[in-house]
Amino acid sequence: MAASIGGAERPEGRKIKVLVAKLGLDGHDRGAKVVARALKDAGMEVIYTGIRQTPEMIVEAAIQEDVDVIGVSILSGAHLPLMTRLMKLLKERNMGDIPVFLGGTIPLPDIPKLKQLGIEEVFLPGTPLSVIIDKIAKAAERRRK
């Protein structure tokens, strides 16, 4: 196993690669940009796809970029249908092993439903960046083993 810089290196020595995307019609991306910057500062490689992404666009970008983790931000309230579609597409493309994280204004009763879909973790507003970084690094490490 390669040396780790803040937990951000892949086992074979390459940086953990994270795709960060804003899913749906919501154009408010400040939180996604803050998280993306924190991940970069932790030594991870971050691909930020920008706003108004579809599940299809995110899955295609994840495949093209060969990412270890996908991080999605949704504030629009459309998290259940959009994440259902995203997770289905990942499985159809044989990418169901990629850990997927969700952040945003998610109602607490929806979190168990999202986890049943296969979402690794749901980060609500106010989650410390250190927690997000740690959970993403650990999920990437698990996937690479």
Coordinates of C-alpha atoms in Angstrom, one line a residue:
M1 CA 0.0 0.0 0.0
A2 CA 1.3 3.5 -0.9
A3 CA 2.0 6.2 1.6
S4 CA -1.0 8.3 2.4
I5 CA -1.2 12.1 2.4
G6 CA -4.1 13.0 4.6
G7 CA -5.8 9.7 3.6
A8 CA -6.1 11.0 0.0
E9 CA -3.9 8.6 -1.9
R10 CA -5.2 5.5 -3.7
P11 CA -3.6 2.2 -2.5
E12 CA -1.5 2.1 -5.7
G13 CA -0.1 5.6 -5.0
R14 CA -2.5 7.7 -7.2
K15 CA -4.7 10.4 -5.6
I16 CA -8.2 9.6 -4.7
K17 CA -10.4 10.8 -7.5
V18 CA -13.8 12.3 -6.7
L19 CA -16.5 13.5 -9.0
V20 CA -18.6 16.4 -7.5
A21 CA -21.8 17.3 -9.3
K22 CA -24.9 19.4 -8.9
L23 CA -27.8 17.1 -9.9
G24 CA -31.0 18.6 -11.2
L25 CA -32.2 22.1 -12.0
D26 CA -30.9 23.7 -8.8
G27 CA -28.3 26.3 -9.6
H28 CA -27.1 27.0 -6.1
D29 CA -23.6 25.4 -6.0
R30 CA -21.7 27.2 -3.2
G31 CA -21.8 24.2 -0.9
A32 CA -20.6 21.8 -3.7
K33 CA -17.7 24.2 -4.4
V34 CA -16.8 24.5 -0.8
V35 CA -16.7 20.7 -0.5
A36 CA -14.8 20.3 -3.7
R37 CA -12.2 22.8 -2.5
A38 CA -11.8 21.0 0.8
L39 CA -11.3 17.7 -0.9
K40 CA -8.6 19.3 -3.1
D41 CA -7.0 20.8 -0.1
A42 CA -6.9 17.3 1.5
G43 CA -4.9 16.0 -1.5
M44 CA -7.7 14.5 -3.6
E45 CA -8.2 15.0 -7.3
V46 CA -11.6 16.6 -7.8
I47 CA -13.6 16.8 -11.0
Y48 CA -16.4 19.3 -10.6
T49 CA -19.0 19.0 -13.3
G50 CA -21.0 22.1 -12.5
I51 CA -24.7 22.8 -12.2
R52 CA -27.7 21.3 -13.9
Q53 CA -26.3 17.8 -14.4
T54 CA -28.5 14.8 -15.3
P55 CA -28.0 11.3 -13.8
E56 CA -26.8 10.3 -17.3
M57 CA -24.2 13.0 -17.4
I58 CA -22.9 12.2 -14.0
V59 CA -22.6 8.5 -14.7
E60 CA -20.9 9.2 -18.1
A61 CA -18.4 11.6 -16.4
A62 CA -17.7 9.0 -13.7
I63 CA -16.9 6.4 -16.3
Q64 CA -14.7 8.7 -18.4
E65 CA -12.8 10.1 -15.4
D66 CA -12.4 6.7 -13.7
V67 CA -13.4 8.1 -10.3
D68 CA -13.2 6.4 -7.0
V69 CA -16.2 8.3 -5.4
I70 CA -19.1 10.3 -6.6
G71 CA -20.4 13.3 -4.5
V72 CA -23.8 14.8 -5.4
S73 CA -25.3 18.0 -4.2
I74 CA -29.1 18.6 -4.4
L75 CA -31.0 21.4 -2.8
S76 CA -34.1 21.3 -5.1
G77 CA -36.1 18.6 -3.3
A78 CA -35.9 16.2 -6.2
H79 CA -33.4 13.9 -4.5
L80 CA -35.4 10.7 -4.4
P81 CA -36.3 10.4 -8.1
L82 CA -32.9 11.7 -9.3
M83 CA -30.8 9.6 -7.0
T84 CA -33.0 6.5 -7.8
R85 CA -32.2 7.1 -11.5
L86 CA -28.5 7.7 -10.8
M87 CA -28.0 4.6 -8.8
K88 CA -29.9 2.5 -11.4
L89 CA -27.7 3.8 -14.2
L90 CA -24.6 3.0 -12.2
K91 CA -25.7 -0.6 -11.7
E92 CA -26.6 -0.9 -15.4
R93 CA -23.2 0.3 -16.4
N94 CA -21.5 -2.1 -13.9
M95 CA -20.4 0.8 -11.8
G96 CA -22.5 -0.1 -8.7
D97 CA -19.4 -0.4 -6.6
I98 CA -18.6 3.3 -6.7
P99 CA -19.4 4.9 -3.4
V100 CA -22.0 7.7 -3.8
F101 CA -22.4 10.5 -1.3
L102 CA -25.2 13.0 -1.2
G103 CA -25.2 16.5 0.3
G104 CA -27.9 19.1 0.6
T105 CA -31.1 20.0 2.3
I106 CA -32.5 16.5 2.6
P107 CA -35.5 15.8 4.9
L108 CA -34.5 13.4 7.7
P109 CA -37.3 10.9 6.8
D110 CA -35.8 10.5 3.3
I111 CA -32.3 9.5 4.5
P112 CA -33.2 5.8 5.2
K113 CA -34.8 5.6 1.7
L114 CA -31.7 7.0 0.1
K115 CA -29.4 4.6 2.0
Q116 CA -31.6 1.7 0.8
L117 CA -30.9 2.9 -2.8
G118 CA -27.2 2.4 -2.0
I119 CA -26.1 6.0 -1.0
E120 CA -23.1 5.6 1.2
E121 CA -23.8 8.7 3.3
V122 CA -26.0 11.8 3.4
F123 CA -24.4 15.0 4.5
L124 CA -26.7 17.7 5.8
P125 CA -25.9 21.4 6.0
G126 CA -23.4 22.0 8.8
T127 CA -21.6 18.7 8.5
P128 CA -17.9 19.5 9.3
L129 CA -15.7 19.3 6.2
S130 CA -13.3 17.0 8.1
V131 CA -16.1 14.4 8.5
I132 CA -16.8 14.6 4.8
I133 CA -13.2 14.2 3.8
D134 CA -12.7 11.3 6.2
K135 CA -15.7 9.4 5.0
I136 CA -14.9 9.9 1.4
A137 CA -11.3 8.8 1.9
K138 CA -12.4 5.7 3.8
A139 CA -14.9 4.8 1.2
A140 CA -12.4 5.1 -1.6
E141 CA -9.9 3.0 0.3
R142 CA -12.5 0.3 0.8
R143 CA -13.4 0.3 -2.9
R144 CA -9.8 0.0 -4.0
K145 CA -9.1 -3.1 -1.8

